[in-house]
Coordinates of C-alpha atoms in Angstrom, one line a residue:
X1 CA 144.5 67.8 156.2
X2 CA 142.1 65.1 157.5
X3 CA 139.3 63.3 155.3
X4 CA 136.5 64.7 157.6
X5 CA 137.9 68.4 156.9
X6 CA 138.1 67.8 153.0
X7 CA 134.4 66.2 153.1
X8 CA 133.4 69.2 155.2
X9 CA 134.9 71.8 152.6
X10 CA 133.3 69.8 149.7
X11 CA 129.8 70.0 151.3
X12 CA 130.1 73.6 151.7
X13 CA 131.1 74.1 148.1
X14 CA 128.1 72.0 146.8
X15 CA 125.8 74.5 149.2
X16 CA 126.9 77.7 147.5
X17 CA 127.3 79.0 144.1
X18 CA 130.9 78.1 143.0
X19 CA 131.1 81.6 141.3
X20 CA 129.7 84.2 143.3
X21 CA 129.2 82.2 146.6
X22 CA 125.6 82.9 147.3
X23 CA 124.0 80.0 149.5
X24 CA 121.4 77.8 148.0
X25 CA 117.8 77.8 149.7
X26 CA 114.1 77.4 149.2
X27 CA 114.3 80.8 147.4
X28 CA 117.5 80.1 145.4
X29 CA 117.9 76.7 143.7
X30 CA 121.4 75.9 142.6
X31 CA 122.1 73.7 139.6
X32 CA 125.0 71.2 139.5
X33 CA 127.6 71.4 137.0
X34 CA 126.2 68.4 134.6
X35 CA 129.7 67.2 133.3
X36 CA 131.4 66.7 136.8
X37 CA 128.8 67.1 139.6
X38 CA 131.5 68.7 141.7
X39 CA 130.0 72.1 142.0
X40 CA 126.7 74.1 141.6
X41 CA 125.7 77.6 140.2
X42 CA 122.8 79.8 140.8
X43 CA 122.7 80.9 137.1
X44 CA 124.1 80.4 133.6
X45 CA 126.0 83.6 133.9
X46 CA 127.7 82.5 137.0
X47 CA 128.5 79.3 135.4
X48 CA 130.1 81.0 132.3
X49 CA 132.1 83.2 134.5
X50 CA 133.6 80.6 136.5
X51 CA 134.3 78.3 133.6
X52 CA 138.1 79.2 133.2
X53 CA 138.8 78.3 136.6
X54 CA 136.8 75.1 136.7
X55 CA 137.5 73.9 133.3
X56 CA 140.7 71.8 134.0
X57 CA 139.0 70.0 137.3
X58 CA 135.6 69.4 135.4
X59 CA 137.3 67.8 132.5
X60 CA 139.2 65.6 134.8
X61 CA 136.2 64.7 136.8
X62 CA 134.1 64.1 133.8
X63 CA 136.5 61.6 132.3
X64 CA 136.7 59.8 135.7
X65 CA 132.9 59.7 135.7
X66 CA 132.9 58.4 132.1
X67 CA 135.4 55.7 132.8
X68 CA 133.4 54.3 135.9
X69 CA 130.5 53.8 133.6
X70 CA 132.6 52.7 130.4
X71 CA 134.6 50.1 132.3
X72 CA 131.9 48.5 134.3
X73 CA 131.4 44.9 133.6
X74 CA 128.0 44.2 131.9
X75 CA 125.9 41.4 133.0
X76 CA 125.4 40.1 129.7
X77 CA 126.0 40.9 126.1
X78 CA 123.4 43.0 124.0
X79 CA 121.5 39.9 122.9
X80 CA 120.3 39.3 126.6
X81 CA 118.5 36.2 127.4
X82 CA 116.3 33.9 125.0
X83 CA 112.8 35.1 125.9
X84 CA 111.5 31.5 126.0
X85 CA 114.2 29.4 127.8
X86 CA 115.6 32.5 129.6
X87 CA 119.1 31.5 129.0
X88 CA 121.9 33.9 127.6
X89 CA 121.7 34.1 123.8
X90 CA 124.9 32.7 122.1
X91 CA 127.2 35.3 120.6
X92 CA 127.3 33.4 117.4
X93 CA 124.2 34.7 115.4
X94 CA 123.9 31.3 113.5
X95 CA 122.8 29.8 116.9
X96 CA 119.5 31.9 117.2
X97 CA 117.0 33.2 114.7
X98 CA 115.2 36.6 114.7
X99 CA 111.3 36.5 113.6
X100 CA 110.2 39.3 111.9
X101 CA 106.4 38.9 113.4
X102 CA 107.9 40.3 116.8
X103 CA 111.5 41.0 116.2
X104 CA 112.6 38.5 119.0
X105 CA 115.7 36.5 118.9
X106 CA 115.2 33.0 119.7
X107 CA 117.7 30.3 120.4
X108 CA 118.1 27.5 118.1
X109 CA 117.1 25.2 121.1
X110 CA 113.9 26.7 121.4
X111 CA 113.2 26.9 117.7
X112 CA 113.9 23.2 117.2
X113 CA 111.6 22.2 120.1
X114 CA 108.9 24.4 118.6
X115 CA 109.4 22.8 115.3
X116 CA 109.1 19.4 116.7
X117 CA 105.9 20.2 118.7
X118 CA 104.5 21.3 115.3
X119 CA 105.5 18.3 113.5
X120 CA 104.4 15.9 116.1
X121 CA 101.0 17.5 116.5
X122 CA 100.7 18.3 112.8
X123 CA 100.4 21.9 113.5
X124 CA 100.9 25.0 111.2
X125 CA 104.3 26.5 111.5
X126 CA 104.2 29.5 113.9
X127 CA 106.6 31.9 115.7
X128 CA 107.8 30.1 118.9
X129 CA 107.2 33.4 120.8
X130 CA 104.2 35.3 119.7
X131 CA 102.5 32.2 117.9
X132 CA 101.9 34.1 114.7
X133 CA 101.7 32.0 111.7
X134 CA 105.1 31.8 109.9
X135 CA 104.6 34.0 106.6
X136 CA 105.0 31.8 103.4
X137 CA 106.4 34.6 101.1
X138 CA 109.2 37.1 101.1
X139 CA 106.4 39.7 100.6
X140 CA 104.6 38.8 103.8
X141 CA 107.9 38.9 105.6
X142 CA 108.5 42.4 104.5
X143 CA 105.0 43.4 105.4
X144 CA 105.7 42.2 108.9
X145 CA 108.8 44.1 109.1
X146 CA 107.2 47.3 107.9
X147 CA 104.5 46.8 110.6
X148 CA 107.4 46.6 113.2
X149 CA 109.1 49.6 111.9
X150 CA 105.8 51.6 112.0
X151 CA 105.6 50.4 115.7
X152 CA 108.6 52.1 116.3
X153 CA 110.4 48.7 117.1
X154 CA 114.2 49.6 117.5
X155 CA 115.4 46.0 116.4
X156 CA 113.5 46.3 113.0
X157 CA 114.5 49.8 112.5
X158 CA 118.1 48.9 112.9
X159 CA 117.7 45.9 110.6
X160 CA 116.3 48.0 108.0
X161 CA 119.3 50.5 108.5
X162 CA 121.6 47.3 107.9
X163 CA 119.5 46.2 104.8
X164 CA 119.9 49.9 103.5
X165 CA 123.7 49.8 104.0
X166 CA 124.1 46.7 102.0
X167 CA 122.2 48.3 99.3
X168 CA 124.8 51.3 99.6
X169 CA 122.0 53.6 100.4
X170 CA 124.2 55.1 103.2
X171 CA 121.9 58.1 103.9
X172 CA 118.9 56.0 104.7
X173 CA 121.1 53.7 106.6
X174 CA 122.3 56.5 108.7
X175 CA 118.7 57.9 109.2
X176 CA 117.4 54.4 110.3
X177 CA 120.3 53.7 112.7
X178 CA 119.8 57.3 114.3
X179 CA 116.3 56.5 114.9
X180 CA 116.9 53.2 116.3
X181 CA 119.4 54.9 118.8
X182 CA 116.9 57.2 119.9
X183 CA 114.7 54.3 120.9
X184 CA 117.4 52.5 122.7
X185 CA 119.1 50.3 120.3
X186 CA 122.6 49.2 121.0
X187 CA 123.7 47.7 117.8
X188 CA 122.9 50.8 116.0
X189 CA 125.4 52.7 118.0
X190 CA 128.0 50.1 116.5
X191 CA 126.7 50.5 113.1
X192 CA 127.1 54.3 113.1
X193 CA 130.7 54.1 114.3
X194 CA 131.5 52.1 111.1
X195 CA 130.1 55.0 109.1
X196 CA 132.0 57.4 110.8
X197 CA 135.2 55.3 110.5
X198 CA 134.7 54.8 106.8
X199 CA 133.0 58.1 105.9
X200 CA 130.2 56.6 104.1
X201 CA 127.2 58.9 104.1
X202 CA 128.9 61.1 106.7
X203 CA 132.3 62.7 107.1
X204 CA 134.9 60.7 108.8
X205 CA 135.2 61.6 112.4
X206 CA 137.1 59.5 114.8
X207 CA 135.8 61.3 117.9
X208 CA 132.0 60.2 116.6
X209 CA 133.3 56.8 116.1
X210 CA 134.8 56.4 119.3
X211 CA 131.8 57.8 121.1
X212 CA 129.5 55.4 119.3
X213 CA 131.8 52.6 120.1
X214 CA 131.7 53.4 123.7
X215 CA 128.0 53.7 123.7
X216 CA 127.7 50.3 122.2
X217 CA 130.2 48.7 124.4
X218 CA 128.5 50.1 127.5
X219 CA 125.2 48.2 126.1
X220 CA 127.1 45.0 125.9
X221 CA 128.0 45.0 122.2
X222 CA 131.1 42.8 122.3
X223 CA 132.5 43.8 119.1
X224 CA 132.5 47.3 119.8
X225 CA 134.2 46.7 123.2
X226 CA 137.0 44.7 121.2
X227 CA 137.4 47.4 118.7
X228 CA 137.6 50.0 121.4
X229 CA 140.6 48.1 122.8
X230 CA 142.3 48.0 119.6
X231 CA 141.7 51.9 119.2
X232 CA 143.4 52.3 122.8
X233 CA 146.2 50.1 121.6
X234 CA 146.8 52.3 118.7
X235 CA 146.9 55.2 120.8
X236 CA 149.6 53.5 123.1
X237 CA 147.2 52.8 125.9
X238 CA 148.0 49.3 126.6
X239 CA 146.1 49.5 130.2
X240 CA 143.0 50.6 128.9
X241 CA 143.2 48.3 126.0
X242 CA 143.3 45.4 128.1
X243 CA 140.5 46.6 130.3
X244 CA 138.2 46.4 127.3
X245 CA 139.5 43.1 126.2
X246 CA 139.2 41.4 129.7
X247 CA 135.5 42.6 129.9
X248 CA 134.8 41.4 126.5
X249 CA 136.4 38.2 127.2
X250 CA 134.6 37.5 130.5
X251 CA 131.2 37.7 128.3
X252 CA 132.6 35.0 126.0
X253 CA 134.1 36.7 123.2
X254 CA 136.8 34.7 121.8
X255 CA 139.1 37.2 119.6
X256 CA 139.2 39.5 123.0
X257 CA 140.5 36.5 125.1
X258 CA 143.2 35.8 122.5
X259 CA 144.2 39.4 122.8
X260 CA 144.3 39.0 126.6
X261 CA 146.7 35.9 126.2
X262 CA 148.9 37.7 123.9
X263 CA 149.0 40.7 126.3
X264 CA 149.9 38.3 129.0
X265 CA 152.7 37.1 126.9
X266 CA 154.1 40.6 126.4
X267 CA 153.6 41.4 130.3
X268 CA 150.8 43.8 129.9
X269 CA 148.3 41.4 131.8
X270 CA 149.0 39.8 135.3
X271 CA 148.6 36.2 135.7
X272 CA 145.7 36.7 138.2
X273 CA 143.8 38.9 135.5
X274 CA 144.4 36.4 132.8
X275 CA 143.0 33.5 135.2
X276 CA 140.0 35.7 135.8
X277 CA 139.4 36.2 132.0
X278 CA 139.8 32.3 131.2
X279 CA 137.3 31.5 134.1
X280 CA 134.8 34.3 133.1
X281 CA 135.1 33.4 129.4
X282 CA 134.3 29.7 130.3
X283 CA 131.4 30.6 132.5
X284 CA 130.0 32.6 129.8
X285 CA 130.1 29.8 127.2
X286 CA 128.8 27.3 129.7
X287 CA 125.8 29.5 130.6
X288 CA 124.6 29.5 126.9
X289 CA 124.5 25.6 126.9
X290 CA 121.4 23.5 127.4
X291 CA 120.3 20.0 126.4
X292 CA 117.6 21.6 124.1
X293 CA 120.3 23.6 122.3
X294 CA 122.6 20.4 122.0
X295 CA 119.7 18.5 120.5
X296 CA 119.4 21.4 118.0
X297 CA 123.0 21.2 116.9
X298 CA 122.8 17.4 116.4
X299 CA 119.6 17.6 114.5
X300 CA 121.1 20.3 112.1
X301 CA 124.2 18.1 111.6
X302 CA 122.0 15.1 110.8
X303 CA 123.1 13.1 113.7

């Protein structure tokens, strides 16, 4: 059967209800199956009636669509760029700082440049991004955090969840992370995956753990991506595991690069894929470098 004939049949199916065959039109709006997007229905009843016939094909196509999203190479890690110099933020959190006044992550290069400007101009310390005066006490820092949380800042809410987690208040940690997820925070997905893995404040649930790992990985959270590879390896899915590690390695994540190298040794990674991972990893590391950041490193080391 030619591709043209297959395409024609597919178009015909999409124009009619997959269950009763009624054609769609101005007076009959058909709705797509939200899982696979392969067929349409005129009513919920028709969708339920057709479910036994459609179930296997639907699951297969839904999994394919999910994988297309899951294994797409993100442009950057979830940290994104420094809002001042616009260079990618380093994966190493010690090389950037988060400010309680605006919840922005600023690279150490820009922080150092701002500190230098203030010292030379005998200016009062302030945030490099929003220029709000630097709080002098922990109490004032906490006040700033609460203002950000009240303003529905997902970063501040997620950070509060982490604080509650370290206080072993897992219920509140869960509530804060769930709220942060609803506001689009990526890291909160990873944190929830840890709760479901360990059964802290929630029942252990591996399906929910994997779901939140996947959501975090799609958003560029590299530890989640790396851990997904480990989960796939435990399930005997070497090919899928390697895909995850290569994606993370290309964004500069060293543990994933080491796993790619080891997989190459055992024959699970091709020479071309290893070379691509090495090139991508180096490019990601180089993209985070700048004279300002190098100067900050030397200053911190007392050079």
